[in-house]
Short mmCIF file of C-alpha atoms in Angstrom, two decimals:
data_model
loop_
_atom_site.label_atom_id
_atom_site.label_comp_id
_atom_site.label_asym_id
_atom_site.label_seq_id
_atom_site.Cartn_x
_atom_site.Cartn_y
_atom_site.Cartn_z
CA UNK A 205 -98.35 16.27 -68.59
CA UNK A 206 -95.17 14.27 -69.19
CA UNK A 207 -91.80 15.46 -67.96
CA UNK A 208 -90.16 14.84 -71.35
CA UNK A 209 -91.04 16.81 -74.45
CA UNK A 210 -89.72 14.57 -77.15
CA UNK A 211 -87.08 12.23 -78.42
CA UNK A 212 -84.73 14.36 -80.47
CA UNK A 213 -82.49 11.85 -82.18
CA UNK A 214 -81.09 8.35 -82.17
CA UNK A 215 -77.64 7.05 -82.84
CA UNK A 216 -77.60 3.73 -84.65
CA UNK A 217 -74.78 1.70 -86.16
CA UNK A 218 -74.44 0.49 -89.74
CA UNK A 219 -71.88 -1.57 -91.65
CA UNK A 220 -71.53 0.75 -94.60
CA UNK A 221 -72.18 4.50 -94.59
CA UNK A 222 -72.57 4.79 -98.36
CA UNK A 223 -75.11 1.98 -98.41
CA UNK A 224 -76.95 3.57 -95.48
CA UNK A 225 -77.04 6.93 -97.26
CA UNK A 226 -78.47 5.34 -100.40
CA UNK A 227 -81.17 3.69 -98.30
CA UNK A 228 -82.14 6.52 -95.95
CA UNK A 229 -81.77 9.35 -98.45
CA UNK A 230 -82.41 7.51 -101.72
CA UNK A 231 -85.18 5.14 -100.68
CA UNK A 232 -86.80 6.78 -97.64
CA UNK A 233 -86.22 10.39 -98.71
CA UNK A 234 -84.14 11.50 -95.72
CA UNK A 235 -82.05 14.65 -95.96
CA UNK A 236 -78.34 14.71 -95.08
CA UNK A 237 -77.76 17.14 -92.22
CA UNK A 238 -74.11 16.68 -91.38
CA UNK A 239 -71.20 14.30 -91.24
CA UNK A 240 -68.10 13.58 -89.23
CA UNK A 241 -65.47 11.87 -91.32
CA UNK A 242 -62.32 9.95 -90.55
CA UNK A 243 -60.04 12.95 -90.50
CA UNK A 244 -61.64 15.60 -88.33
CA UNK A 245 -59.94 16.46 -85.09
CA UNK A 246 -62.74 15.16 -82.90
CA UNK A 247 -62.82 11.82 -84.70
CA UNK A 248 -59.14 11.45 -84.06
CA UNK A 249 -60.01 12.15 -80.44
CA UNK A 250 -62.48 9.30 -80.35
CA UNK A 251 -65.75 10.61 -81.77
CA UNK A 252 -67.61 8.20 -84.04
CA UNK A 253 -67.47 8.46 -87.81
CA UNK A 254 -71.07 9.20 -88.64
CA UNK A 255 -73.59 10.93 -90.84
CA UNK A 256 -76.74 12.65 -89.66
CA UNK A 257 -79.99 12.37 -91.63
CA UNK A 258 -83.28 14.13 -91.05
CA UNK A 259 -86.03 11.61 -91.69
CA UNK A 260 -89.35 13.38 -91.36
CA UNK A 261 -88.95 15.38 -88.17
CA UNK A 262 -86.42 13.02 -86.62
CA UNK A 263 -82.66 12.97 -86.67
CA UNK A 264 -80.71 9.79 -87.20
CA UNK A 265 -77.00 9.82 -86.40
CA UNK A 266 -75.84 6.83 -88.39
CA UNK A 267 -72.45 5.72 -87.13
CA UNK A 268 -70.04 3.38 -88.79
CA UNK A 269 -69.79 0.30 -86.58
CA UNK A 270 -66.13 -0.05 -85.70
CA UNK A 271 -66.35 -3.84 -85.54
CA UNK A 272 -68.71 -6.74 -86.14
CA UNK A 273 -72.40 -6.03 -85.66
CA UNK A 274 -74.81 -9.00 -85.61
CA UNK A 275 -77.46 -9.15 -88.34
CA UNK A 276 -80.96 -10.60 -87.93
CA UNK A 277 -81.88 -13.49 -90.27
CA UNK A 278 -82.43 -12.27 -93.83
CA UNK A 279 -86.07 -13.34 -93.95
CA UNK A 280 -86.96 -11.73 -90.61
CA UNK A 281 -88.63 -8.45 -91.52
CA UNK A 282 -90.28 -7.64 -88.22
CA UNK A 283 -88.32 -7.48 -85.00
CA UNK A 284 -86.37 -5.15 -82.82
CA UNK A 285 -82.86 -6.35 -81.94
CA UNK A 286 -83.34 -4.20 -78.85
CA UNK A 287 -85.11 -1.26 -80.48
CA UNK A 288 -87.16 -0.35 -83.56
CA UNK A 289 -87.91 3.09 -84.96
CA UNK A 290 -91.41 3.81 -86.27
CA UNK A 291 -92.49 6.69 -88.52
CA UNK A 292 -96.02 7.79 -89.12
CA UNK A 293 -97.59 9.02 -92.34
CA UNK A 294 -101.10 10.28 -92.95
CA UNK A 295 -103.58 7.46 -93.52
CA UNK A 296 -104.23 8.83 -97.00
CA UNK A 297 -100.57 8.32 -97.91
CA UNK A 298 -100.07 4.91 -96.34
CA UNK A 299 -100.83 2.94 -99.53
CA UNK A 300 -98.45 5.18 -101.47
CA UNK A 301 -95.68 4.35 -98.99
CA UNK A 302 -96.31 0.65 -99.45
CA UNK A 303 -96.15 1.09 -103.23
CA UNK A 304 -92.89 3.01 -102.84
CA UNK A 305 -91.34 0.26 -100.75
CA UNK A 306 -92.45 -2.28 -103.34
CA UNK A 307 -91.02 -0.23 -106.21
CA UNK A 308 -87.71 0.14 -104.35
CA UNK A 309 -87.70 -3.63 -103.80
CA UNK A 310 -87.56 -3.25 -100.03
CA UNK A 311 -89.04 -6.44 -98.51
CA UNK A 312 -91.63 -5.70 -95.84
CA UNK A 313 -94.16 -7.45 -93.61
CA UNK A 314 -97.70 -6.18 -93.33
CA UNK A 315 -99.85 -4.22 -93.28
CA UNK A 316 -100.65 -5.37 -89.76
CA UNK A 317 -103.84 -4.10 -88.12
CA UNK A 318 -103.55 -2.71 -84.60
CA UNK A 319 -106.31 -2.99 -81.97
CA UNK A 320 -109.00 -0.35 -82.40
CA UNK A 321 -108.72 0.77 -78.77
CA UNK A 322 -105.14 1.95 -79.37
CA UNK A 323 -103.75 4.98 -81.21
CA UNK A 324 -102.11 3.07 -84.07
CA UNK A 325 -103.89 2.05 -87.27
CA UNK A 326 -101.78 -0.19 -89.52
CA UNK A 327 -98.05 -0.85 -89.75
CA UNK A 328 -95.57 -2.27 -92.22
CA UNK A 329 -92.22 -3.57 -90.99
CA UNK A 330 -88.86 -3.70 -92.77
CA UNK A 331 -85.11 -3.30 -92.23
CA UNK A 332 -82.31 -1.05 -93.38
CA UNK A 333 -79.39 -2.76 -95.19
CA UNK A 334 -77.52 -3.22 -91.90
CA UNK A 335 -80.44 -5.01 -90.23
CA UNK A 336 -81.85 -2.12 -88.18
CA UNK A 337 -85.60 -2.66 -87.91
CA UNK A 338 -87.98 0.06 -89.07
CA UNK A 339 -91.73 0.57 -89.21
CA UNK A 340 -94.09 2.87 -91.07
CA UNK A 341 -97.64 3.28 -89.83
CA UNK A 342 -100.68 5.48 -89.89
CA UNK A 343 -102.20 6.56 -86.62
CA UNK A 344 -105.79 7.02 -85.52
CA UNK A 345 -104.79 10.14 -83.59
CA UNK A 346 -103.41 11.95 -86.65
CA UNK A 347 -105.86 14.82 -86.23
CA UNK A 348 -105.06 15.38 -82.56
CA UNK A 349 -102.91 18.43 -81.78
CA UNK A 350 -99.86 17.75 -79.62
CA UNK A 351 -96.98 19.91 -78.43
CA UNK A 352 -94.83 20.85 -81.44
CA UNK A 353 -91.55 19.07 -82.19
CA UNK A 354 -88.59 21.41 -81.62
CA UNK A 355 -86.20 22.09 -84.49
CA UNK A 356 -83.81 19.32 -85.38
CA UNK A 357 -80.31 19.73 -84.12
CA UNK A 358 -77.24 17.82 -85.16
CA UNK A 359 -76.23 17.17 -81.54
CA UNK B 38 -89.95 8.63 -102.12
CA UNK B 39 -90.22 11.28 -99.48
CA UNK B 40 -91.43 10.03 -96.14
CA UNK B 41 -93.16 13.35 -95.59
CA UNK B 42 -94.21 12.11 -92.20
CA UNK B 43 -93.09 12.22 -88.60
CA UNK B 44 -91.44 10.10 -86.00
CA UNK B 45 -94.10 8.02 -84.29
CA UNK B 46 -92.54 5.85 -81.65
CA UNK B 47 -89.54 3.98 -80.42
CA UNK B 48 -90.10 0.33 -79.68
CA UNK B 49 -87.86 -0.86 -76.86
CA UNK B 50 -87.45 -4.50 -75.88
CA UNK B 51 -87.41 -5.07 -72.13
CA UNK B 52 -87.23 -8.21 -69.98
CA UNK B 53 -89.42 -7.02 -67.08
CA UNK B 54 -92.33 -4.86 -68.20
CA UNK B 55 -93.32 -3.71 -64.70
CA UNK B 56 -89.79 -2.70 -63.80
CA UNK B 57 -89.12 -0.91 -67.08
CA UNK B 58 -92.50 0.80 -67.09
CA UNK B 59 -91.71 2.17 -63.63
CA UNK B 60 -88.33 3.40 -64.89
CA UNK B 61 -89.79 5.28 -67.86
CA UNK B 62 -92.62 6.75 -65.77
CA UNK B 63 -90.74 7.63 -62.58
CA UNK B 64 -87.25 8.41 -63.84
CA UNK B 65 -87.71 9.70 -67.37
CA UNK B 66 -91.12 11.16 -66.59
CA UNK B 67 -93.28 9.77 -69.38
CA UNK B 68 -97.06 9.30 -69.13
CA UNK B 69 -98.72 5.89 -69.32
CA UNK B 70 -101.27 5.48 -72.13
CA UNK B 71 -102.04 1.85 -71.46
CA UNK B 72 -101.08 -1.76 -71.87
CA UNK B 73 -101.54 -4.04 -74.87
CA UNK B 74 -102.83 -1.32 -77.19
CA UNK B 75 -100.63 -2.47 -80.09
CA UNK B 76 -100.59 -5.57 -82.30
CA UNK B 77 -97.69 -7.42 -80.71
CA UNK B 78 -97.54 -11.07 -79.65
CA UNK B 79 -96.01 -10.11 -76.31
CA UNK B 80 -97.12 -7.86 -73.43
CA UNK B 81 -96.66 -4.17 -74.22
CA UNK B 82 -96.90 -0.84 -72.52
CA UNK B 83 -97.43 2.39 -74.47
CA UNK B 84 -95.99 5.59 -72.99
CA UNK B 85 -96.35 9.21 -74.04
CA UNK B 86 -94.26 12.33 -74.31
CA UNK B 87 -95.83 15.76 -74.73
CA UNK B 88 -95.38 15.64 -78.48
CA UNK B 89 -96.99 13.03 -80.71
CA UNK B 90 -94.07 10.68 -80.06
CA UNK B 91 -94.56 7.50 -78.08
CA UNK B 92 -92.43 4.80 -76.49
CA UNK B 93 -93.60 1.21 -76.84
CA UNK B 94 -92.14 -1.25 -74.34
CA UNK B 95 -92.33 -4.88 -75.46
CA UNK B 96 -91.57 -7.62 -72.97
CA UNK B 97 -89.26 -10.30 -74.36
CA UNK B 98 -87.43 -13.20 -72.69
CA UNK B 99 -84.06 -11.74 -73.50
CA UNK B 100 -82.75 -8.44 -74.83
CA UNK B 101 -79.79 -8.89 -77.17
CA UNK B 102 -76.68 -7.48 -75.54
CA UNK B 103 -75.29 -4.43 -77.21
CA UNK B 104 -72.43 -5.44 -79.46
CA UNK B 105 -68.95 -4.24 -78.69
CA UNK B 106 -69.51 -1.79 -81.52
CA UNK B 107 -72.58 -0.39 -79.79
CA UNK B 108 -70.90 2.50 -78.06
CA UNK B 109 -72.51 4.89 -80.50
CA UNK B 110 -76.00 3.44 -80.16
CA UNK B 111 -78.22 5.69 -78.11
CA UNK B 112 -81.43 7.67 -78.13
CA UNK B 113 -81.78 11.23 -76.94
CA UNK B 114 -84.58 12.80 -74.96
CA UNK B 115 -84.99 16.52 -75.38
CA UNK B 116 -86.16 18.26 -72.23
CA UNK B 117 -86.65 21.85 -71.32
CA UNK B 118 -84.00 23.23 -68.98
CA UNK B 119 -86.49 23.07 -66.09
CA UNK B 120 -87.40 19.47 -66.93
CA UNK B 121 -83.70 18.63 -67.12
CA UNK B 122 -83.09 19.94 -63.61
CA UNK B 123 -86.06 17.96 -62.30
CA UNK B 124 -84.84 14.82 -64.07
CA UNK B 125 -81.45 15.19 -62.43
CA UNK B 126 -83.15 15.54 -59.04
CA UNK B 127 -85.27 12.45 -59.71
CA UNK B 128 -82.20 10.44 -60.63
CA UNK B 129 -80.46 11.40 -57.44
CA UNK B 130 -83.55 10.84 -55.31
CA UNK B 131 -83.97 7.36 -56.78
CA UNK B 132 -80.41 6.46 -55.94
CA UNK B 133 -78.75 6.64 -59.34
CA UNK B 134 -75.12 7.55 -59.56
CA UNK B 135 -74.69 11.27 -60.23
CA UNK B 136 -75.38 11.53 -63.92
CA UNK B 137 -72.38 12.53 -65.97
CA UNK B 138 -71.86 13.61 -69.52
CA UNK B 139 -69.15 11.42 -71.06
CA UNK B 140 -68.65 13.87 -73.92
CA UNK B 141 -68.58 17.12 -71.98
CA UNK B 142 -65.65 18.38 -74.02
CA UNK B 143 -67.84 18.34 -77.14
CA UNK B 144 -70.64 20.44 -75.67
CA UNK B 145 -71.48 23.99 -76.60
CA UNK B 146 -72.37 26.72 -74.13
CA UNK B 147 -75.86 26.18 -72.75
CA UNK B 148 -75.99 22.54 -73.81
CA UNK B 149 -76.84 20.22 -70.91
CA UNK B 150 -76.42 16.47 -71.16
CA UNK B 151 -76.35 13.34 -69.09
CA UNK B 152 -76.33 9.69 -69.98
CA UNK B 153 -78.54 7.10 -68.38
CA UNK B 154 -79.20 3.40 -68.97
CA UNK B 155 -82.57 1.72 -68.52
CA UNK B 156 -82.87 -1.57 -66.58
CA UNK B 157 -81.94 -3.56 -69.72
CA UNK B 158 -78.93 -1.44 -70.61
CA UNK B 159 -80.48 0.71 -73.33
CA UNK B 160 -78.46 3.91 -73.39
CA UNK B 161 -80.23 7.25 -73.35
CA UNK B 162 -78.89 10.74 -73.60
CA UNK B 163 -80.91 13.37 -71.80
CA UNK B 164 -80.34 16.80 -73.24
CA UNK B 165 -81.57 20.35 -72.85
CA UNK B 166 -80.55 23.61 -74.48
CA UNK B 167 -80.51 26.80 -72.45
CA UNK B 168 -80.77 30.32 -73.79
CA UNK B 169 -76.99 30.71 -73.45
CA UNK B 170 -76.68 28.69 -76.66
CA UNK B 171 -77.82 31.62 -78.76
CA UNK B 172 -76.76 34.57 -76.63
CA UNK B 173 -73.96 36.94 -77.62
CA UNK B 174 -71.02 36.12 -75.41
CA UNK B 175 -68.38 38.67 -74.55
CA UNK B 176 -64.91 37.73 -73.38
CA UNK B 177 -64.53 40.67 -71.03
CA UNK B 178 -61.10 41.29 -72.58
CA UNK B 179 -61.96 44.82 -73.73
CA UNK B 180 -59.78 46.20 -76.52
CA UNK B 181 -56.98 43.81 -77.40
CA UNK B 182 -53.71 45.02 -78.96
CA UNK B 183 -52.76 42.22 -81.33
CA UNK B 184 -49.43 43.49 -82.67
CA UNK B 185 -48.04 45.58 -85.51
CA UNK B 186 -49.39 45.32 -89.04
CA UNK B 187 -46.21 43.71 -90.30
CA UNK B 188 -46.51 40.83 -87.84
CA UNK B 189 -49.47 39.47 -89.77
CA UNK B 190 -48.73 38.22 -93.25
CA UNK B 191 -51.40 38.51 -95.95
CA UNK B 192 -53.38 35.26 -95.88
CA UNK B 193 -52.70 34.64 -92.20
CA UNK B 194 -55.24 33.63 -89.55
CA UNK B 195 -54.17 34.20 -85.95
CA UNK B 196 -56.15 32.92 -83.00
CA UNK B 197 -56.26 35.42 -80.14
CA UNK B 198 -57.41 33.27 -77.23
CA UNK B 199 -57.75 36.12 -74.74
CA UNK B 200 -60.44 37.84 -76.76
CA UNK B 201 -61.97 34.73 -78.31
CA UNK B 202 -61.47 35.85 -81.91
CA UNK B 203 -59.42 35.15 -85.00
CA UNK B 204 -57.47 37.99 -86.57
CA UNK B 205 -57.58 37.49 -90.33
CA UNK B 206 -55.46 39.38 -92.81
CA UNK B 207 -56.79 38.86 -96.30
CA UNK B 208 -56.31 40.76 -99.57
CA UNK B 209 -58.71 43.48 -98.37
CA UNK B 210 -57.17 44.06 -94.95
CA UNK B 211 -57.95 42.91 -91.41
CA UNK B 212 -61.01 41.14 -90.03
CA UNK B 213 -61.61 40.05 -86.44
CA UNK B 214 -63.92 37.05 -86.45
CA UNK B 215 -65.57 36.10 -83.18
CA UNK B 216 -64.71 32.46 -82.44
CA UNK B 217 -68.17 31.70 -81.04
CA UNK B 218 -70.08 29.48 -83.44
CA UNK B 219 -73.29 31.15 -84.59
CA UNK B 220 -75.11 27.81 -84.39
CA UNK B 221 -75.06 27.03 -80.66
CA UNK B 222 -72.12 28.89 -79.18
CA UNK B 223 -69.51 26.24 -79.58
CA UNK B 224 -65.98 27.56 -79.85
CA UNK B 225 -64.58 27.20 -83.35
CA UNK B 226 -61.04 26.26 -84.31
CA UNK B 227 -59.10 27.24 -87.42
CA UNK B 228 -58.19 24.20 -89.49
CA UNK B 229 -55.58 25.56 -91.82
CA UNK B 230 -55.26 22.27 -93.70
CA UNK B 231 -58.87 22.63 -94.81
CA UNK B 232 -58.87 26.42 -94.93
CA UNK B 233 -61.92 26.67 -92.72
CA UNK B 234 -63.11 27.25 -89.16
CA UNK B 235 -64.67 24.19 -87.59
CA UNK B 236 -66.98 23.83 -84.62
CA UNK B 237 -66.50 20.42 -83.01
CA UNK B 238 -69.80 20.54 -81.16
CA UNK B 239 -72.14 20.09 -84.12
CA UNK B 240 -69.78 20.12 -87.09
CA UNK B 241 -70.42 23.61 -88.50
CA UNK B 242 -67.78 24.89 -90.93
CA UNK B 243 -67.04 28.46 -91.99
CA UNK B 244 -64.75 29.61 -94.79
CA UNK B 245 -61.66 31.74 -94.26
CA UNK B 246 -63.77 34.93 -94.12
CA UNK B 247 -66.13 33.32 -91.61
CA UNK B 248 -69.00 32.59 -93.99
CA UNK B 249 -70.90 29.38 -93.19
CA UNK B 250 -70.52 26.42 -95.54
CA UNK B 251 -73.20 23.77 -95.16
CA UNK B 252 -76.89 23.14 -94.78
CA UNK B 253 -77.61 24.01 -91.15
CA UNK B 254 -78.48 27.59 -92.09
CA UNK B 255 -75.93 29.26 -89.79
CA UNK B 256 -75.09 32.96 -89.99
CA UNK B 257 -71.47 33.96 -90.71
CA UNK B 258 -69.12 34.29 -87.75
CA UNK B 259 -69.66 37.69 -86.14
CA UNK B 260 -67.23 40.57 -86.47
CA UNK B 261 -65.43 42.43 -83.71
CA UNK B 262 -64.40 45.92 -84.86
CA UNK B 263 -60.77 46.35 -85.89
CA UNK B 264 -58.86 49.62 -85.84
CA UNK B 265 -55.23 50.44 -86.49
CA UNK B 266 -53.60 53.19 -84.47
CA UNK B 267 -51.12 55.72 -85.78
CA UNK B 268 -48.21 53.47 -84.77
CA UNK B 269 -49.57 50.62 -86.88
CA UNK B 270 -50.82 48.53 -83.95
CA UNK B 271 -53.85 46.39 -84.77
CA UNK B 272 -56.56 46.80 -82.12
CA UNK B 273 -59.72 44.71 -81.72
CA UNK B 274 -62.69 45.77 -79.60
CA UNK B 275 -63.99 42.51 -78.13
CA UNK B 276 -66.91 44.24 -76.44
CA UNK B 277 -68.78 44.93 -79.69
CA UNK B 278 -70.21 42.42 -82.15
CA UNK B 279 -71.67 42.89 -85.62
CA UNK B 280 -73.83 40.42 -87.51
CA UNK B 281 -73.64 40.13 -91.29
CA UNK B 282 -75.24 38.16 -94.08
CA UNK B 283 -72.01 37.31 -95.91
CA UNK B 284 -68.59 38.72 -96.66
CA UNK B 285 -67.84 41.93 -98.50
CA UNK B 286 -64.44 43.69 -98.78
CA UNK B 287 -65.81 46.74 -96.95
CA UNK B 288 -65.90 44.66 -93.74
CA UNK B 289 -62.09 44.48 -93.78
CA UNK B 290 -59.99 47.29 -92.33
CA UNK B 291 -57.21 48.37 -94.73
CA UNK B 292 -53.73 47.47 -93.51
CA UNK B 293 -52.51 51.03 -92.87
CA UNK B 294 -52.16 53.25 -89.79
CA UNK B 295 -55.30 55.14 -88.87
CA UNK B 296 -57.72 52.78 -90.63
CA UNK B 297 -60.95 52.00 -88.77
CA UNK B 298 -63.80 49.51 -89.07
CA UNK B 299 -66.76 50.69 -91.17
CA UNK B 300 -69.96 49.28 -89.75
CA UNK B 301 -72.31 50.66 -92.39
CA UNK B 302 -75.00 48.16 -93.25
CA UNK B 303 -74.08 45.79 -90.44
CA UNK B 304 -76.24 45.10 -87.42
CA UNK B 305 -74.67 45.63 -84.01
CA UNK B 306 -75.56 43.01 -81.43
CA UNK B 307 -75.90 43.42 -77.70
CA UNK B 308 -73.60 41.38 -75.50
CA UNK B 309 -75.82 39.41 -73.15
CA UNK B 310 -73.28 37.46 -71.11
CA UNK B 311 -69.60 37.70 -70.30
CA UNK B 312 -67.72 34.42 -70.70
CA UNK B 313 -64.09 35.14 -69.86
CA UNK B 314 -61.56 32.65 -71.16
CA UNK B 315 -60.55 30.25 -68.40
CA UNK B 316 -56.88 29.90 -67.62
CA UNK B 317 -57.00 26.30 -68.80
CA UNK B 318 -58.10 27.29 -72.29
CA UNK B 319 -55.96 30.36 -72.80
#
């Protein structure tokens, strides 16, 4: 039994909040959960300007980078730049997700087959418009019951 | 397209797999599933939480330094309150500096946080939410005499710090809105420029009558009963709280001597904890 239940959210930086919203909400189907704009009291006190999206059961706090943020090479579709977030879909929907990425003209790498002795099945790799690396996969353990994910919270 | 899926795992680049694996097992408290179970060109270690989520450590020669703009980049572990206490003990036992919360002033009641960096500088927030976050908090101020009717102009909102409420005079009369946010017991502020109450902890907003505006599904701010004595003094009982689904004019107490709060149709809540206002925040 692990001593940590779950990851609850991540804060990542982007160059352009509007562009990020179009990608996460428009392309990936995330839902806007909250926002802190330039004028709220806590922003004036130093809190980041950010928007929060629920993507599946995960919360992304997407913050506006206050200065230059390095981008990976345009043709590099798989990488991490420190970290990469991966989302799982049912195996039966995996091909649909690939078709959706293709329709939305999101370049991706894959599908890549994972070793059969591990829990992952196949992955595709891509980036958001600010160069944050993402992954969608299906998992061999999709029928296993785990502890439930707590409710999302815009923390 | 809708993802209609779930978070699977966070891939983290590390420069020393053994060292980082030990950190995530011994300090964070994850379970080890195994090594090299994933299609990566480099050595990997796959770690488990109690939910379906996983952490994948990938050993690389160099981890890109966080850019100067990376102050907002972090990942948050959600622990139970008991797990949080154990994590804090582990940190101290392993010789880490006492963990601090750099944004303590933004936290709601019952929200526990500390920041920690892994051996390669990846920043993690460790958080837990105690029951206090949803309990009904009394101020211990009893019945507060706010002033005479004429001291409060129609349309005014007056913050009464001692009793942790806002006294509102609208077209229907007086309302006393508890300042505790119904989301997670943050303390709301009145932003008159925007004509709403705002909770800085998670960004909840409530209109001038205390009704939530947004998509977090919060209940309206709770009511403390108002009464007006025969001399025209506005009194608020801070020891009683009423929940409501929205605003209706009957919740307001008419601005005349002898008027009292009508609680018909409202649900009275039980105060579970007294949280007196500290001198510093009065």
